PDB file of C-alpha atoms in Angstrom:
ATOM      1  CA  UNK A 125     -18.258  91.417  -8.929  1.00 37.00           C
ATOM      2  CA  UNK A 126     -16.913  90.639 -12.648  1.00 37.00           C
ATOM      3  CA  UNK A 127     -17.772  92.905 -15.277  1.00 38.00           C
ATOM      4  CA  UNK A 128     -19.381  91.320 -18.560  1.00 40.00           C
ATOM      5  CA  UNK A 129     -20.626  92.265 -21.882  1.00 44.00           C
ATOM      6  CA  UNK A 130     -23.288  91.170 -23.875  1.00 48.00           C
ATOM      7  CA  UNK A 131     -24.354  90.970 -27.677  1.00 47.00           C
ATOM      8  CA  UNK A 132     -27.679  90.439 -29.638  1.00 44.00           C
ATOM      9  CA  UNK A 133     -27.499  91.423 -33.520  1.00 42.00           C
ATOM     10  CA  UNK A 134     -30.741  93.410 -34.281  1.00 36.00           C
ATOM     11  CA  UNK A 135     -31.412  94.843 -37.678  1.00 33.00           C
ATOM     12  CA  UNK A 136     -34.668  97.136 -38.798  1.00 28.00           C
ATOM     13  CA  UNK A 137     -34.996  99.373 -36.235  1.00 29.00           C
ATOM     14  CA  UNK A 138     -38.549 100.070 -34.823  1.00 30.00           C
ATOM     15  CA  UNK A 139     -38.903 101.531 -31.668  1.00 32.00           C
ATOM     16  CA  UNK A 140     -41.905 101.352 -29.753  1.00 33.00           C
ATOM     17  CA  UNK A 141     -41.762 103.564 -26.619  1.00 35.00           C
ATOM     18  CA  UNK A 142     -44.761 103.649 -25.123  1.00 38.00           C
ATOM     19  CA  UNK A 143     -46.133  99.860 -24.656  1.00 50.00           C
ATOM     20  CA  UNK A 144     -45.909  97.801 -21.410  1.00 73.00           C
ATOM     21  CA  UNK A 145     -43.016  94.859 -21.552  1.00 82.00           C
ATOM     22  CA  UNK A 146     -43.624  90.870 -21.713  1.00 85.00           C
ATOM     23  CA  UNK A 147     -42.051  88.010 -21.981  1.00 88.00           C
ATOM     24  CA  UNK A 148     -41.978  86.914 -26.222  1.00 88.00           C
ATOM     25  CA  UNK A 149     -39.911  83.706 -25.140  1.00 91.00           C
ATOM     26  CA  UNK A 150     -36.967  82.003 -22.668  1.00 93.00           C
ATOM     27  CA  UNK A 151     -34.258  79.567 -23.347  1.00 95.00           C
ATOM     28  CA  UNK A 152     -33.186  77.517 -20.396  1.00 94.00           C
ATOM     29  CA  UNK A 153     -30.389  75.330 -20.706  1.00 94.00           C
ATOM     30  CA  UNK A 154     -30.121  71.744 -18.981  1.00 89.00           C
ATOM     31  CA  UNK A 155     -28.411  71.141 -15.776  1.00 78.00           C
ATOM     32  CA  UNK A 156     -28.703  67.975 -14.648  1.00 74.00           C
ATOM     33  CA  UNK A 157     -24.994  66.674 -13.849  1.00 66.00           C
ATOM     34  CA  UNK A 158     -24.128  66.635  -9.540  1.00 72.00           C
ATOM     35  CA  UNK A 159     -20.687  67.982 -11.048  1.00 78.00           C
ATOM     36  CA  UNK A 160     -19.667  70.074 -13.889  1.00 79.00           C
ATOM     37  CA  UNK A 161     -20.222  68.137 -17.306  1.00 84.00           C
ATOM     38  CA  UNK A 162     -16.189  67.334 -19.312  1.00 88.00           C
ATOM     39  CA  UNK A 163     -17.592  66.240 -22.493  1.00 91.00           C
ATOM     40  CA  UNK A 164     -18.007  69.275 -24.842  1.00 92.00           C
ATOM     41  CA  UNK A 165     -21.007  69.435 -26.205  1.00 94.00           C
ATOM     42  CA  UNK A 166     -21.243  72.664 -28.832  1.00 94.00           C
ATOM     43  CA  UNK A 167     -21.480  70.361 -31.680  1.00 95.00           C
ATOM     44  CA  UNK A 168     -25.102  68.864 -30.325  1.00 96.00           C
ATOM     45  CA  UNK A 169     -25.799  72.416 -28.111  1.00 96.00           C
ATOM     46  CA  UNK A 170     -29.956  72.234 -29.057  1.00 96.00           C
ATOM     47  CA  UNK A 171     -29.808  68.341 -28.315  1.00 95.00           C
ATOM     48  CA  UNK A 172     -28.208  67.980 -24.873  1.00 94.00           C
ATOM     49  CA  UNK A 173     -27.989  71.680 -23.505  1.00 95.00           C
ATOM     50  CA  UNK A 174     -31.101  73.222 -23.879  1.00 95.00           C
ATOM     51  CA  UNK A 175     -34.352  72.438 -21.747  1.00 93.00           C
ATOM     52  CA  UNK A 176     -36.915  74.672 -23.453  1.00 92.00           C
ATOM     53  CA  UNK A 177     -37.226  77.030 -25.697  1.00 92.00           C
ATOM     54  CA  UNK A 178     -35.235  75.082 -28.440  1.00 93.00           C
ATOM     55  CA  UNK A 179     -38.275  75.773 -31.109  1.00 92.00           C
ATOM     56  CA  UNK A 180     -36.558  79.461 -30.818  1.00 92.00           C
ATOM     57  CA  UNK A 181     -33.469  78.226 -32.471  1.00 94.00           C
ATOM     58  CA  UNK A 182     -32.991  77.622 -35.901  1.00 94.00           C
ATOM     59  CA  UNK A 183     -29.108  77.289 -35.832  1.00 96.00           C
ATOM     60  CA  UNK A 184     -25.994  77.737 -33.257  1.00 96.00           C
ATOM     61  CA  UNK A 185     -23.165  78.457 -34.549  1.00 94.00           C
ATOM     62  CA  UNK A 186     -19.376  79.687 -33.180  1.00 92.00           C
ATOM     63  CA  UNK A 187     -20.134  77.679 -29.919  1.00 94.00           C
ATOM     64  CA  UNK A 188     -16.966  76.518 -28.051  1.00 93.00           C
ATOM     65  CA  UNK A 189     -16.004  74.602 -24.827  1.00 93.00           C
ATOM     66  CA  UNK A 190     -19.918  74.200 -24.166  1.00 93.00           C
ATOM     67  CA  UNK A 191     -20.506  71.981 -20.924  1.00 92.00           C
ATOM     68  CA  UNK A 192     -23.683  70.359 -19.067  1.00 91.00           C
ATOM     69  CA  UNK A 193     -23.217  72.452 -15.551  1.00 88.00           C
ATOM     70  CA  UNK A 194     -23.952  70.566 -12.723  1.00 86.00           C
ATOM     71  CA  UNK A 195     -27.384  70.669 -11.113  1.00 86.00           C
ATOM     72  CA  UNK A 196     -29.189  74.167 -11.272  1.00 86.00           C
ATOM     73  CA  UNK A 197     -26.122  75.712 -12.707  1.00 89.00           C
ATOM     74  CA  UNK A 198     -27.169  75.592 -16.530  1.00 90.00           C
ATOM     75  CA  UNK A 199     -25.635  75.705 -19.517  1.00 92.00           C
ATOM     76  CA  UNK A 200     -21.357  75.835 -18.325  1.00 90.00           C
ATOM     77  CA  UNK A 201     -19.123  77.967 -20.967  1.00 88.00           C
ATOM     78  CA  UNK A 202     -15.240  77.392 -20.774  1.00 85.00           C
ATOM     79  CA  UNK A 203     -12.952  75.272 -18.578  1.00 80.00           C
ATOM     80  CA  UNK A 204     -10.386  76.180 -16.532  1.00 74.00           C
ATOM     81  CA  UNK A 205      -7.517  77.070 -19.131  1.00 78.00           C
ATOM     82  CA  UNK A 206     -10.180  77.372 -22.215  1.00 83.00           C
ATOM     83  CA  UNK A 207     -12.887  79.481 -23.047  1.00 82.00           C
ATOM     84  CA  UNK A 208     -16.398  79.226 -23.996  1.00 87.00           C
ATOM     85  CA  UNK A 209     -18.766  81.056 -26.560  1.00 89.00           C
ATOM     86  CA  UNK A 210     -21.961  80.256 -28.322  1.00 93.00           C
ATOM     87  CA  UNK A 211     -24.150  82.333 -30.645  1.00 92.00           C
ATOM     88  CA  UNK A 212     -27.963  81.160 -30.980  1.00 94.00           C
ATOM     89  CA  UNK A 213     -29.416  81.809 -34.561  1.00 94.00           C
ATOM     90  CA  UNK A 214     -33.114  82.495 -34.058  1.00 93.00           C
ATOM     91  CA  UNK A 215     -36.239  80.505 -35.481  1.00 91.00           C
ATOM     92  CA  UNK A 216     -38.126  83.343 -38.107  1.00 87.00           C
ATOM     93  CA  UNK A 217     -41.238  83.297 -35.573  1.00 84.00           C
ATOM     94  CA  UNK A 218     -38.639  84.044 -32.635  1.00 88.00           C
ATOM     95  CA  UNK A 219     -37.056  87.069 -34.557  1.00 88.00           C
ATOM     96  CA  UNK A 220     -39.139  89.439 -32.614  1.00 87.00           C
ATOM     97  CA  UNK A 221     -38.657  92.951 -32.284  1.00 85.00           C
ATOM     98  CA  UNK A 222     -36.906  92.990 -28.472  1.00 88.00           C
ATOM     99  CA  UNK A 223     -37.090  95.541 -26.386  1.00 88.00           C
ATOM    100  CA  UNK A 224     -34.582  93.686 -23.538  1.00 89.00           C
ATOM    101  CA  UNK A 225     -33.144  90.411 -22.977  1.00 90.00           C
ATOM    102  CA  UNK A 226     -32.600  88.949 -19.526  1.00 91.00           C
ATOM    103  CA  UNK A 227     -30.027  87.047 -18.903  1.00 90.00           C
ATOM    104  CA  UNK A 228     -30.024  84.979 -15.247  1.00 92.00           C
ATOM    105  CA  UNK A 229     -25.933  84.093 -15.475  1.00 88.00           C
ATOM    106  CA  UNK A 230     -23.369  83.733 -12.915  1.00 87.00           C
ATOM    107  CA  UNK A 231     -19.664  83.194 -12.829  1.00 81.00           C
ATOM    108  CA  UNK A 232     -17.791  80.157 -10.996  1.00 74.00           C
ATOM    109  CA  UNK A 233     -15.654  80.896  -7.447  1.00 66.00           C
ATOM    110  CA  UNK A 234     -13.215  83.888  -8.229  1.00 54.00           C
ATOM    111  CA  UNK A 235     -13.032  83.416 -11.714  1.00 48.00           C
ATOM    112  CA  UNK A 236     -12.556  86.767 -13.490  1.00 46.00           C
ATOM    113  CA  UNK A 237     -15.240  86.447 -16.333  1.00 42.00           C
ATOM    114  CA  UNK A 238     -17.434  88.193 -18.280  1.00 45.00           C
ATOM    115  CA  UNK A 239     -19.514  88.509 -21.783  1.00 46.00           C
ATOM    116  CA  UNK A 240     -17.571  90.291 -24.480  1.00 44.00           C
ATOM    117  CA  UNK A 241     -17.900  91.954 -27.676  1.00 41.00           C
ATOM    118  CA  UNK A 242     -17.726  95.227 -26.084  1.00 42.00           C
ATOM    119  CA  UNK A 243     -21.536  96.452 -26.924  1.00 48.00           C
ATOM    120  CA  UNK A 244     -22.813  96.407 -23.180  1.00 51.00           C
ATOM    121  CA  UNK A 245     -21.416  96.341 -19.373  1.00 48.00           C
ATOM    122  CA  UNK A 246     -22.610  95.102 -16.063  1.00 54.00           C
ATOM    123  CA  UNK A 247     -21.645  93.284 -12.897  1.00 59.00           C
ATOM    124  CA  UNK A 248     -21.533  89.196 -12.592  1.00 68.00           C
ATOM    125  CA  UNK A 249     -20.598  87.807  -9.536  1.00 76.00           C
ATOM    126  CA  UNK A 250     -21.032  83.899  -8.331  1.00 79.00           C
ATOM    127  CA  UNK A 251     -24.466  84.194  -7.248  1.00 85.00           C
ATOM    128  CA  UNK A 252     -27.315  83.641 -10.341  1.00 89.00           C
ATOM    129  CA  UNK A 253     -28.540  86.934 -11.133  1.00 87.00           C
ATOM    130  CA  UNK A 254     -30.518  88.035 -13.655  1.00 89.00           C
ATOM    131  CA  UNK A 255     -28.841  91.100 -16.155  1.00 84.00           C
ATOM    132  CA  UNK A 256     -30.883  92.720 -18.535  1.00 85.00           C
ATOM    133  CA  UNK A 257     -30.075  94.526 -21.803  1.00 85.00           C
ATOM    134  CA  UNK A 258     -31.837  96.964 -23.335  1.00 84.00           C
ATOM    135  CA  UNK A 259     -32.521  97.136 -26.480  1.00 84.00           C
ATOM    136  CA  UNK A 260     -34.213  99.408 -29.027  1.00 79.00           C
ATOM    137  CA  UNK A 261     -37.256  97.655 -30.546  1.00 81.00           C
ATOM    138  CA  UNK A 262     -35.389  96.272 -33.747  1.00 82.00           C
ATOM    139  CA  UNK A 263     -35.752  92.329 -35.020  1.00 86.00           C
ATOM    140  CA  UNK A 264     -33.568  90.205 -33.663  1.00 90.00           C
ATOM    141  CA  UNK A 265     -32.280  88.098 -35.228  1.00 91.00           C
ATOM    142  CA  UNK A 266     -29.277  86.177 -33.320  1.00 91.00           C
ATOM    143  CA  UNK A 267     -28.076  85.986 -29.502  1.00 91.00           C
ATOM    144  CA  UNK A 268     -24.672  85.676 -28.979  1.00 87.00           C
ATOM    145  CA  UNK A 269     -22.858  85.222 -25.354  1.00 87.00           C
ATOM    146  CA  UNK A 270     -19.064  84.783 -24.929  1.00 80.00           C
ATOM    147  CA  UNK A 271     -16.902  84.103 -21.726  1.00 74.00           C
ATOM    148  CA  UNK A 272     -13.553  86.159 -22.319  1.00 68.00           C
ATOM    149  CA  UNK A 273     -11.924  84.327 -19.143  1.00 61.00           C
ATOM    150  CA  UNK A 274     -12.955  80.030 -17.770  1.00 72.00           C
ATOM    151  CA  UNK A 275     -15.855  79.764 -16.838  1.00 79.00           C
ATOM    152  CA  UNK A 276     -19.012  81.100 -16.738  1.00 85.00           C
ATOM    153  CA  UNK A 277     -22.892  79.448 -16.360  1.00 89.00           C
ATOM    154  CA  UNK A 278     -25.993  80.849 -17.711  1.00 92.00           C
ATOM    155  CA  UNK A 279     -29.462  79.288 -16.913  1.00 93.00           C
ATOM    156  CA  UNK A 280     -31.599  80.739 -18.779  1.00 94.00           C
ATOM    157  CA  UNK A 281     -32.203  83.676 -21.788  1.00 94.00           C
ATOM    158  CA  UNK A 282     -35.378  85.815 -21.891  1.00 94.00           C
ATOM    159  CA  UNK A 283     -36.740  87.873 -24.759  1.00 92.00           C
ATOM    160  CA  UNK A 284     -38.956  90.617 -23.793  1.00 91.00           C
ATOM    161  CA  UNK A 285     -41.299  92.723 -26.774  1.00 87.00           C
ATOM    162  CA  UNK A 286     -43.430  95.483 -26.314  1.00 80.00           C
ATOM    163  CA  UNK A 287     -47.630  94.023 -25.600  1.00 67.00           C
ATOM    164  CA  UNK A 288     -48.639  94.425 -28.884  1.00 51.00           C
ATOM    165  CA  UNK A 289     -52.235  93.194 -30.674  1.00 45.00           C
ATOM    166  CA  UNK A 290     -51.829  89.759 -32.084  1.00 45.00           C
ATOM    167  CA  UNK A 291     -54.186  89.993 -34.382  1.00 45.00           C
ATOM    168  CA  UNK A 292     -57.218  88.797 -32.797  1.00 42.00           C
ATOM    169  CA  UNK A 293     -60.508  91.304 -33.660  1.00 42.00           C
ATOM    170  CA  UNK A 294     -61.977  90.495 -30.445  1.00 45.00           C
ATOM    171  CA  UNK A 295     -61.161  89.631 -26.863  1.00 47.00           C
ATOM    172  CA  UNK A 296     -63.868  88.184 -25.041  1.00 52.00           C
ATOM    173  CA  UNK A 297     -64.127  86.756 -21.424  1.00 55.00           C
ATOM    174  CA  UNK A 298     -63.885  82.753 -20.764  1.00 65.00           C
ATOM    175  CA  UNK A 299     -63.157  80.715 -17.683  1.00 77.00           C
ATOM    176  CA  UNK A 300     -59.963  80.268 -18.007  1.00 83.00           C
ATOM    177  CA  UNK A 301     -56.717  80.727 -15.282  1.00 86.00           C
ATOM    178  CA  UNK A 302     -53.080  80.328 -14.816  1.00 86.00           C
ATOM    179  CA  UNK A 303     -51.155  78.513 -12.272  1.00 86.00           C
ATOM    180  CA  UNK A 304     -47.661  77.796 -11.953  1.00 86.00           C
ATOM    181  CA  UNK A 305     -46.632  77.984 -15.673  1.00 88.00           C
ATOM    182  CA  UNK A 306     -50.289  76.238 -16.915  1.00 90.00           C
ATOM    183  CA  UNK A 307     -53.509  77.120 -18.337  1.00 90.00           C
ATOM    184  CA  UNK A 308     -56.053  75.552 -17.641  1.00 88.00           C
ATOM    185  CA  UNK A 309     -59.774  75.578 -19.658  1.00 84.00           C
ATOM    186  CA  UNK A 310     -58.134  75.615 -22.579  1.00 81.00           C
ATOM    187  CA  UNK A 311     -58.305  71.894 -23.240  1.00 80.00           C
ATOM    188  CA  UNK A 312     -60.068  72.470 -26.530  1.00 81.00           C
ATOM    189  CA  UNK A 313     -58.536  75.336 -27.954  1.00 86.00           C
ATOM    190  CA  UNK A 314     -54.960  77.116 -28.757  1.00 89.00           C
ATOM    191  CA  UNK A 315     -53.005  79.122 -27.030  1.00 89.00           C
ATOM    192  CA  UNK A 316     -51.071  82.237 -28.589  1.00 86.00           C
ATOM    193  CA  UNK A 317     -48.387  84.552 -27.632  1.00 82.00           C
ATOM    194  CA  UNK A 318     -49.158  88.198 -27.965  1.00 74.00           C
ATOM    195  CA  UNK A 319     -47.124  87.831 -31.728  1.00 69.00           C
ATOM    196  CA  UNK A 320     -49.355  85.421 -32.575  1.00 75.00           C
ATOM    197  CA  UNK A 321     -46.954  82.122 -32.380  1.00 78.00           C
ATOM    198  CA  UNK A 322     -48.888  78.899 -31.319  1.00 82.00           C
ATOM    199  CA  UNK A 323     -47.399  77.763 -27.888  1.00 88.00           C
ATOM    200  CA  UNK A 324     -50.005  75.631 -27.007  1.00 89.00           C
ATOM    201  CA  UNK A 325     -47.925  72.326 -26.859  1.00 89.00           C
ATOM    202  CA  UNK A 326     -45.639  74.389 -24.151  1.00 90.00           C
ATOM    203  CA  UNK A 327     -48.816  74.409 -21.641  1.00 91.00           C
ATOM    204  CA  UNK A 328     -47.177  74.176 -18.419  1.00 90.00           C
ATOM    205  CA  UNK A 329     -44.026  75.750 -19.109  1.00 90.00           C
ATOM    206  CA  UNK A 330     -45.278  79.033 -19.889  1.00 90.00           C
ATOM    207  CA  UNK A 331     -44.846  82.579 -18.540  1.00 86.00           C
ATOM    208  CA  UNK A 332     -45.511  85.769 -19.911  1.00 84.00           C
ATOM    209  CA  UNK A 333     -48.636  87.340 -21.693  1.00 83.00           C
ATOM    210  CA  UNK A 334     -50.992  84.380 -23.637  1.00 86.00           C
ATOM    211  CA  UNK A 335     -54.098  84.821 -25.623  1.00 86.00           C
ATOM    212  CA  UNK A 336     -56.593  81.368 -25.243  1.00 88.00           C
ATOM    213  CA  UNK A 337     -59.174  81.188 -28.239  1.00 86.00           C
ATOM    214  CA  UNK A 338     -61.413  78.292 -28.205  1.00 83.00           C
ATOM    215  CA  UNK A 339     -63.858  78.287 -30.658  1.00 78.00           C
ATOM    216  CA  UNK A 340     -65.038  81.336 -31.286  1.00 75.00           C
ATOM    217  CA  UNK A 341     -63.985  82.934 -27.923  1.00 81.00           C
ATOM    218  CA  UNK A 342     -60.571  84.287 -27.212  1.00 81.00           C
ATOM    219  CA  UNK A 343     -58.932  85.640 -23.841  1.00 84.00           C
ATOM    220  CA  UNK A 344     -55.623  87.616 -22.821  1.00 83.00           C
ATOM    221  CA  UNK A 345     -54.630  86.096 -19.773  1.00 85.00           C
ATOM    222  CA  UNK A 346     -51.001  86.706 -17.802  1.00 84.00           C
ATOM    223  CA  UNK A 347     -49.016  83.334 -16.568  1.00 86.00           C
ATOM    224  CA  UNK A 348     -46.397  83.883 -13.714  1.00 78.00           C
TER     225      UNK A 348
END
């Protein structure tokens, strides 16, 4: 097991200690290559390294040595003599106040890697795992990951809030249901995270906790 570390800039601290968790948003990153992609890609990293999520990102900047990992690897940071780092500048309707962030990462054969800027610790070894930070409730404004030695792979990034209103008066019943990342019934409507963002064109990608209005109807519903 390699020890990492892990950085997200918050600022305005609110803490909220009492609320259940859910998912605000993930970032996955593209993996699509049957070996490890050589053609560094940081200066297009939104365009040809990350699958969803991208409306999350206003800006990347400081990324280096940024790869297409082969298939169901994700996102590949560093080569073998050079190192890899990325920081993801967040969308204003993404800069939510985060209580954790996931990260599902993994390091490649016996490589000794790990996430620096010396803010948090855990274990990465070469199976995908998923690490998760806590945090205290502030915005968030950026997400930045480094690997301090070759190479490392993350798949995916998820920012979890505290379930909060959205802003809806009145949550009444519907026939509505998830399944496998979709809603369905709410052909002629919107769907809404619990922050109020508009995710409906993300309809069977989603996962977390989603209000459905339609008309004048609304419904909390949970998407796994």
């Amino acid at each position: 097991m390699k020890k990492i570390t892990f950085l997200v800039a918050a600022l305005c601290a609110t803490m909220f200690a009492s609320a259940a968790e859910v998912v605000a948003y993930s970032i996955t990153f593209n993996a699509t290559g049957t070996t490890d992609g050589t053609v560094d890609k940081s200066a297009s990293f939104v365009a040809d390294l990350v699958a969803t999520g991208a409306e999350n990102i206003e800006s990347v900047t400081g990324a280096v040595k940024c790869y297409v990992g082969k298939a169901d690897t994700g996102v590949k940071l560093g080569s073998s003599k050079e190192l890899g780092t990325f920081t993801l500048n967040l969308a204003e309707a993404a800069q939510v106040n985060a209580t954790k962030i996931v990260v599902n990462a993994a390091v490649y054969g016996t490589d000794a890697n790990r996430f620096d800027n010396g803010t948090a610790t855990t274990d990465l070894s070469t199976t995908f795992e998923d690490k998760t930070f806590t945090l205290d409730g502030s915005k968030l404004t950026e997400i930045a990951i480094a690997a301090v030695t070759k190479r490392v792979y993350v798949k995916s990034i998820t920012v979890y809030v505290n379930d909060a209103p959205v802003g809806i008066d009145q949550v009444t019943s519907m026939s509505v249901y998830a399944n496998n990342g979709t809603i369905y019934g709410a052909e002629n409507g919107r769907i809404y995270t619990i922050l109020g963002m508009d995710v409906t064109e993300q309809n069977g990608n989603l996962k977390g906790i989603y209000v459905v209005k339609v008309g004048n109807k609304t419904q909390k519903i949970a998407v796994k």
